[in-house]
Every structure is written in structure tokens, then in C-alpha cells.
Coordinates of C-alpha atoms and ligand atoms in Angstrom, one line a residue:
M1 CA 140.2 123.8 87.8
D2 CA 140.0 124.0 84.0
L3 CA 142.8 123.3 81.5
I4 CA 142.3 125.5 78.5
S5 CA 145.8 126.7 77.6
I6 CA 149.2 125.3 78.5
D7 CA 149.7 128.6 80.2
D8 CA 147.2 127.5 82.9
L9 CA 150.0 125.4 84.4
S10 CA 153.3 126.4 85.9
A11 CA 156.5 124.4 85.3
E12 CA 156.2 123.1 88.8
E13 CA 152.6 121.8 88.2
I14 CA 153.8 120.2 85.0
E15 CA 156.6 118.4 86.9
N16 CA 153.9 117.1 89.4
L17 CA 151.8 115.9 86.5
L18 CA 154.8 114.0 85.0
A19 CA 155.5 112.3 88.4
L20 CA 151.8 111.4 88.7
S21 CA 151.9 110.0 85.1
D22 CA 154.7 107.6 86.1
G23 CA 152.3 106.1 88.6
F24 CA 149.5 105.8 86.1
L25 CA 151.8 104.3 83.5
E26 CA 152.5 101.5 86.0
I27 CA 148.8 100.8 86.2
A28 CA 148.8 100.0 82.5
S29 CA 151.1 97.1 83.1
R30 CA 148.9 95.5 85.8
P31 CA 146.6 92.6 84.8
I32 CA 143.6 94.6 86.1
K33 CA 144.1 98.1 84.8
K34 CA 141.6 100.0 86.9
V35 CA 141.7 101.9 90.1
P36 CA 138.7 103.4 92.0
T37 CA 140.2 106.9 92.2
L38 CA 137.4 108.8 90.3
R39 CA 134.5 106.4 91.3
G40 CA 131.2 108.3 91.3
R41 CA 132.6 111.1 89.2
T42 CA 131.1 111.9 85.8
Q43 CA 133.2 112.7 82.7
I44 CA 131.6 113.9 79.5
N45 CA 133.7 113.8 76.3
M46 CA 132.4 116.1 73.6
F47 CA 134.1 115.8 70.3
F48 CA 132.9 118.1 67.5
E49 CA 135.9 117.2 65.4
A50 CA 137.5 114.0 64.3
S51 CA 139.8 112.3 66.7
T52 CA 141.3 108.9 67.3
R53 CA 144.1 109.2 69.9
T54 CA 142.8 112.1 72.0
Q55 CA 139.2 110.7 72.2
S56 CA 140.1 107.1 72.9
S57 CA 142.8 108.0 75.5
F58 CA 140.5 110.3 77.4
E59 CA 137.8 107.7 77.4
L60 CA 140.1 104.9 78.5
A61 CA 141.7 107.2 81.1
G62 CA 138.4 108.0 82.6
K63 CA 137.3 104.4 82.6
R64 CA 140.6 103.2 84.2
L65 CA 140.0 105.7 86.9
S66 CA 136.4 104.3 87.4
A67 CA 134.7 107.5 86.4
D68 CA 131.3 107.3 84.6
V69 CA 132.3 108.3 81.1
I70 CA 129.9 109.3 78.3
N71 CA 130.8 110.4 74.8
I72 CA 129.0 113.0 72.7
K73 CA 130.0 113.1 69.0
G74 CA 129.3 116.3 67.1
S75 CA 127.9 114.5 64.0
S76 CA 125.4 112.4 66.1
S77 CA 124.5 115.1 68.6
S78 CA 121.7 117.7 68.4
V79 CA 124.4 120.2 67.3
S80 CA 123.7 118.7 63.8
K81 CA 120.1 119.7 64.3
G82 CA 121.1 123.3 65.0
E83 CA 121.5 123.4 68.8
S84 CA 124.1 125.9 69.8
L85 CA 127.1 125.0 71.8
K86 CA 125.8 127.0 74.7
D87 CA 122.5 125.1 74.8
T88 CA 124.4 121.8 74.4
I89 CA 126.5 122.6 77.5
L90 CA 123.6 123.8 79.5
T91 CA 121.7 120.6 78.7
L92 CA 124.6 118.4 79.8
E93 CA 125.1 120.5 82.9
S94 CA 121.8 119.1 84.1
Y95 CA 123.6 115.8 84.7
R96 CA 126.0 117.6 87.1
P97 CA 129.2 116.4 85.3
D98 CA 132.5 116.7 87.1
I99 CA 134.6 116.9 83.9
I100 CA 133.9 118.0 80.4
V101 CA 136.6 117.2 77.8
M102 CA 135.9 119.2 74.7
R103 CA 137.3 119.3 71.1
H104 CA 135.7 121.9 68.8
P105 CA 136.7 123.5 65.4
Q106 CA 136.4 127.1 66.8
V107 CA 139.2 128.8 68.7
G108 CA 138.0 129.7 72.2
A109 CA 135.1 127.1 72.3
A110 CA 136.5 125.4 75.4
R111 CA 137.0 128.7 77.2
M112 CA 133.4 129.6 76.3
A113 CA 132.1 126.3 77.7
T114 CA 133.5 127.2 81.2
R115 CA 130.9 129.9 81.4
Y116 CA 128.0 127.5 81.3
T117 CA 129.2 124.6 83.5
N118 CA 130.6 124.0 86.9
A119 CA 132.5 121.0 85.6
S120 CA 136.3 121.2 85.1
V121 CA 136.7 121.8 81.3
I122 CA 139.6 120.3 79.6
N123 CA 140.5 121.6 76.1
A124 CA 141.1 118.7 73.8
G125 CA 141.8 121.0 70.9
D126 CA 140.0 124.3 69.8
G127 CA 140.5 125.0 66.1
A128 CA 143.9 126.4 65.5
G129 CA 144.0 127.6 69.1
E130 CA 145.5 125.2 71.7
H131 CA 145.9 121.5 72.5
P132 CA 147.4 121.6 76.0
T133 CA 147.2 117.9 76.8
Q134 CA 149.1 117.0 73.6
C135 CA 151.8 119.3 74.7
L136 CA 151.9 117.7 78.2
L137 CA 152.1 114.2 76.8
D138 CA 154.9 115.2 74.4
I139 CA 156.8 116.6 77.4
Y140 CA 156.1 113.4 79.3
S141 CA 157.3 111.3 76.3
L142 CA 160.6 113.3 76.2
R143 CA 161.0 113.0 80.0
R144 CA 160.7 109.2 79.7
T145 CA 163.1 109.1 76.7
V146 CA 165.8 111.6 77.4
G147 CA 165.2 112.6 81.0
E148 CA 166.6 116.1 81.4
L149 CA 164.5 118.6 79.4
R150 CA 166.4 121.8 80.2
G151 CA 168.5 122.8 77.2
L152 CA 167.0 120.2 74.8
K153 CA 166.9 121.6 71.3
V154 CA 163.6 120.9 69.4
A155 CA 162.6 121.9 65.9
I156 CA 158.8 122.0 65.2
V157 CA 158.5 121.4 61.4
G158 CA 155.8 122.0 58.9
D159 CA 152.2 123.3 59.0
V160 CA 152.5 125.7 62.0
L161 CA 149.9 127.9 60.4
R162 CA 147.0 125.6 61.2
S163 CA 148.5 123.7 64.2
R164 CA 147.1 124.1 67.7
V165 CA 149.7 121.5 68.7
A166 CA 152.5 124.0 67.6
R167 CA 150.9 126.8 69.6
S168 CA 150.8 124.8 72.8
N169 CA 154.1 123.1 72.3
I170 CA 156.1 126.2 71.6
F171 CA 155.1 127.7 75.0
G172 CA 155.0 124.4 76.9
F173 CA 158.4 123.3 75.7
R174 CA 159.9 126.7 76.5
K175 CA 158.4 126.6 80.0
M176 CA 160.3 123.4 80.7
G177 CA 163.6 125.1 79.6
M178 CA 163.8 123.7 76.1
D179 CA 165.2 125.5 73.1
V180 CA 162.5 125.7 70.4
R181 CA 162.7 126.8 66.8
L182 CA 160.1 126.6 63.9
V183 CA 161.1 125.2 60.5
G184 CA 159.0 125.2 57.3
P185 CA 158.0 127.2 54.2
P186 CA 156.9 130.9 54.9
T187 CA 153.4 130.2 53.6
L188 CA 152.9 127.7 56.5
M189 CA 153.9 130.2 59.2
P190 CA 151.1 132.3 60.7
P191 CA 151.0 136.0 60.1
G192 CA 152.3 137.9 63.1
I193 CA 154.7 135.0 64.0
E194 CA 157.3 137.6 65.1
A195 CA 155.2 138.3 68.2
W196 CA 155.8 134.7 69.4
D197 CA 159.4 135.5 69.9
V198 CA 160.5 132.1 68.6
P199 CA 163.2 131.6 65.9
V200 CA 161.8 130.7 62.5
H201 CA 163.9 129.0 59.8
Y202 CA 162.9 128.4 56.2
D203 CA 165.5 125.8 55.5
L204 CA 166.0 122.1 56.6
E205 CA 169.5 123.0 57.5
A206 CA 168.1 124.3 60.8
L207 CA 167.5 120.7 61.8
E208 CA 171.2 119.9 61.9
D209 CA 172.0 120.6 65.6
V210 CA 168.6 119.7 67.2
D211 CA 168.0 116.8 69.5
V212 CA 164.3 116.4 68.5
V213 CA 162.5 116.8 65.2
Y214 CA 158.8 117.4 65.9
L215 CA 156.8 116.9 62.7
L216 CA 153.4 118.4 62.1
R217 CA 150.7 117.0 59.8
M218 CA 149.7 118.9 56.7
Q219 CA 146.2 119.9 57.7
M220 CA 144.6 120.0 54.3
E221 CA 141.1 119.6 55.7
R222 CA 141.4 123.1 57.1
A223 CA 142.2 124.6 53.6
K224 CA 138.6 124.2 52.3
G225 CA 137.4 127.4 50.5
V226 CA 140.8 129.2 50.8
V227 CA 143.8 129.3 48.6
P228 CA 146.0 126.3 49.9
P229 CA 149.3 127.4 51.4
V230 CA 151.2 124.9 49.3
P231 CA 150.6 124.0 45.7
S232 CA 150.2 120.2 46.3
L233 CA 151.1 117.6 48.9
R234 CA 153.4 116.0 46.4
E235 CA 155.4 119.2 46.1
Y236 CA 155.4 119.7 49.8
S237 CA 156.7 116.2 50.5
R238 CA 159.4 116.6 47.8
V239 CA 160.9 119.6 49.6
W240 CA 159.9 119.2 53.3
G241 CA 159.1 115.5 53.7
L242 CA 161.7 113.8 55.9
S243 CA 163.3 110.3 55.6
P244 CA 165.8 108.6 57.9
Y245 CA 168.6 109.9 55.5
D246 CA 167.7 113.5 56.4
L247 CA 168.4 113.0 60.1
R248 CA 171.4 112.2 62.2
P249 CA 171.2 108.8 63.9
E250 CA 171.0 110.3 67.4
Q251 CA 168.0 112.6 66.7
W252 CA 164.6 111.7 67.9
V253 CA 161.4 112.0 65.8
M254 CA 158.0 113.0 67.2
H255 CA 154.6 113.6 65.6
P256 CA 151.2 114.2 67.3
G257 CA 149.4 111.9 64.8
P258 CA 147.6 111.2 62.7
I259 CA 150.6 110.8 60.4
N260 CA 150.5 111.0 56.7
R261 CA 153.0 108.5 55.4
G262 CA 154.7 109.9 52.3
V263 CA 153.7 113.5 53.0
E264 CA 155.5 115.0 56.1
L265 CA 157.6 111.8 56.6
T266 CA 158.4 108.6 54.7
A267 CA 157.0 105.3 55.9
D268 CA 160.4 104.1 57.0
L269 CA 161.0 107.2 59.2
A270 CA 157.6 106.6 60.8
D271 CA 158.6 103.1 61.7
H272 CA 162.2 104.0 62.6
G273 CA 163.8 103.0 65.9
R274 CA 164.3 106.8 66.7
S275 CA 160.6 107.5 66.2
L276 CA 158.7 108.2 69.4
I277 CA 155.3 108.3 67.7
L278 CA 153.7 105.2 69.3
Q279 CA 155.4 105.9 72.6
Q280 CA 153.7 109.3 72.6
V281 CA 150.4 107.6 72.4
E282 CA 151.2 105.3 75.3
S283 CA 152.4 108.4 77.3
G284 CA 149.2 110.1 76.4
L285 CA 147.0 107.6 78.2
A286 CA 149.0 107.8 81.5
L287 CA 149.3 111.6 81.2
R288 CA 145.5 112.1 80.6
M289 CA 144.8 109.9 83.7
A290 CA 147.0 112.3 85.6
I291 CA 145.2 115.3 84.1
L292 CA 141.7 114.0 85.0
Y293 CA 142.9 113.4 88.5
H294 CA 144.7 116.7 88.8
V295 CA 141.8 118.9 87.7
L296 CA 139.6 117.3 90.3
V297 CA 142.0 117.0 93.2
P298 CA 144.4 119.9 92.8
S299 CA 146.2 119.6 96.2
A300 CA 149.5 117.8 95.7
Q301 CA 149.4 116.1 99.1
E302 CA 145.9 114.7 98.4
E303 CA 147.2 113.6 95.0
D304 CA 149.9 111.5 96.5
E305 CA 147.6 109.9 99.0
L306 CA 144.8 109.0 96.7
A307 CA 146.2 108.6 93.2
F308 CA 147.2 105.0 93.0
S309 CA 145.3 103.4 95.8
S310 CA 143.4 100.3 94.8
R311 CA 141.3 100.5 97.9
G312 CA 137.7 101.6 97.8
E313 CA 136.7 104.9 99.6
Ligands
NCD1 C1 146.4 116.8 66.4 C2 145.1 117.6 66.5 O1 144.0 117.1 66.4 O2 145.3 118.8 66.8 N1 146.2 115.4 66.6 C3 146.1 114.9 67.9 O3 145.4 115.4 68.7 N2 146.9 113.8 68.2 C4 147.2 117.1 65.2 C5 146.6 116.9 63.9 O4 145.4 116.7 63.7 O5 147.4 116.9 62.9

């Protein structure tokens, strides 16, 4: 199966993935952090956009599951010589990969890739489209931290306009029964936001009664050639940048990273005891191991039998 949108998964499938992730999290605490689960399988990571967390965690996840993992970077691939995405995928298809993990600046690129390969395609971010594995790791982080997700109130704050994370998280969080609202300046909300059927607030007062404040990065690199939606980062941070003083002590803070200290949050909020930012990264590795496994072995019963075995086949 492919994972292109968070809507490809039901709430029940997400619950299964969270349970699988617990098992894979345990593997990270072993002295030898490797199981033979995906031995003989081939995973190709294709990143046509910058990435630290997503790329490194997919690579490590594949390696810890014993898959053969190769990495293709946009800037060093033949795409920089003019090869089309279609031809790149067709070329790599000759190696008969089992999984292609793809990040691309264009919305719909991962879905398009599924046309030219028999591998399971995992969308690791397509422009301002979706980022389903970020959503899943955020759900997993919250499950590890607060347990019950149903009824949890979450505010997604900031640059919703250019955020694929917001697009996946709004729908994924709601699927798990959470109460989601968007908070930020009107210029950072996408046109047609009404159709998403999610409450939008233009004031930080909307953070008062939430359990989780989910901050988004200001994606200035996507503003090239267009009128920027905010006058300057300094002005944005003065009005919308959060510090520990803006939150109640029992509220949790999340951010997909990379964080911009001093823009959407102060340095001391990033390092605060209620910040889940680094725990999200840890959750991401276990969750991505679960995803790699799930897209190849979709039957739950098989999953339980095979997932954590340290035996060879
Ligand atoms: C996000 C992304 O690339 O969409 N980062 C990530 O995957 N952890 C968010 C961002 O770049 O701000």
C-alpha cells in the first residue's frame, strides 16, 4: 500500500500503528538496535527538498529494520541535469524497490510517483500538500505523553498558509477525536479555509483553554518572488512569537522542526520542560519503522507475528 495522505488511514489503522511503534521504540533502547524484519527489501529515499529529521529518521528506520536503503538527493541527482520526475522514478524502478520515500516541492508529486512504480510510495512532504508521517508521529508523541487523545484541545499556530504539516494534522488529529483550531494572522491562513470546516482565530486569546499549542515554522523560503504574507520576521515574532509567559504551566508545546528560535518561539520556550519537540523526533523514528513495516505487511496478524522478532527468516 501507499501512504500519500493522512486520509489513506482509518482511525483503527492509526491505532495499530501506534501500538506497533511502542514495540519499535523499545528496540531503540537495546544495545543492538537492529532487527531482520525487512531483510532483503529495498528502500529508496528521494529527497528533492531540504530535510534533517524526516530524511535521517526514514534512513535510520530502514537500516534498523535491515532493509537495503539508498538515498537520492535532488541537488546531486540527474534531476539537476533536467531529468523529469517520471524518468527518475522509471529509472529507479529498474532496481525493483519495495519502498520509495519521497519529498518534493510540488503538491501531488508523491501521488504521481505511484503511477510509475510498483513500490509502496510514502509521501514525506509534497509542497504545501501533505506530510502524513509527521502527523502520525505527532499523534504518537501525544499518545506517549497524555494517553487519551479523544477530546484533547489543540491549537495549530502560525504559518498555516504554506504548511503541509497543518494540512495533515488538522485532519489526522480530528480523526483521533481531538478538538482542533487554527490561530494566526489572516494573511497566513489559506484562501478557502472555510471549506476545511475548522475554527480559525486571529488572536492569541484562543490559546487560553487548549491542552496543546502546536507551533508552525515561518516558511520564508516559500515566499520567493511573491509578496511576503508578513512584513518582517521581527514584526511577526513581536505579535505571534510565544514565550513560556504566554502559556499556562500545564500546556504542552509541539513543533515539527526545524524551529526558528526567536521567531515563532523564544529559545527558553523551545528548551522548556513542557516542550515535546525532541520527544517528537524520538517518536518519529519508532513511528517511521512502524510505517515502513505496515506498508509492506498490511495484515495485522502478520504484523504481530513478525514485527519484533530478532530471529532470521
Ligand atoms: C516540516 C516540513 O518539512 O514540512 N518539517 C519536518 O518535516 N519536520 C515543517 C517545516 O519545514 O517547517
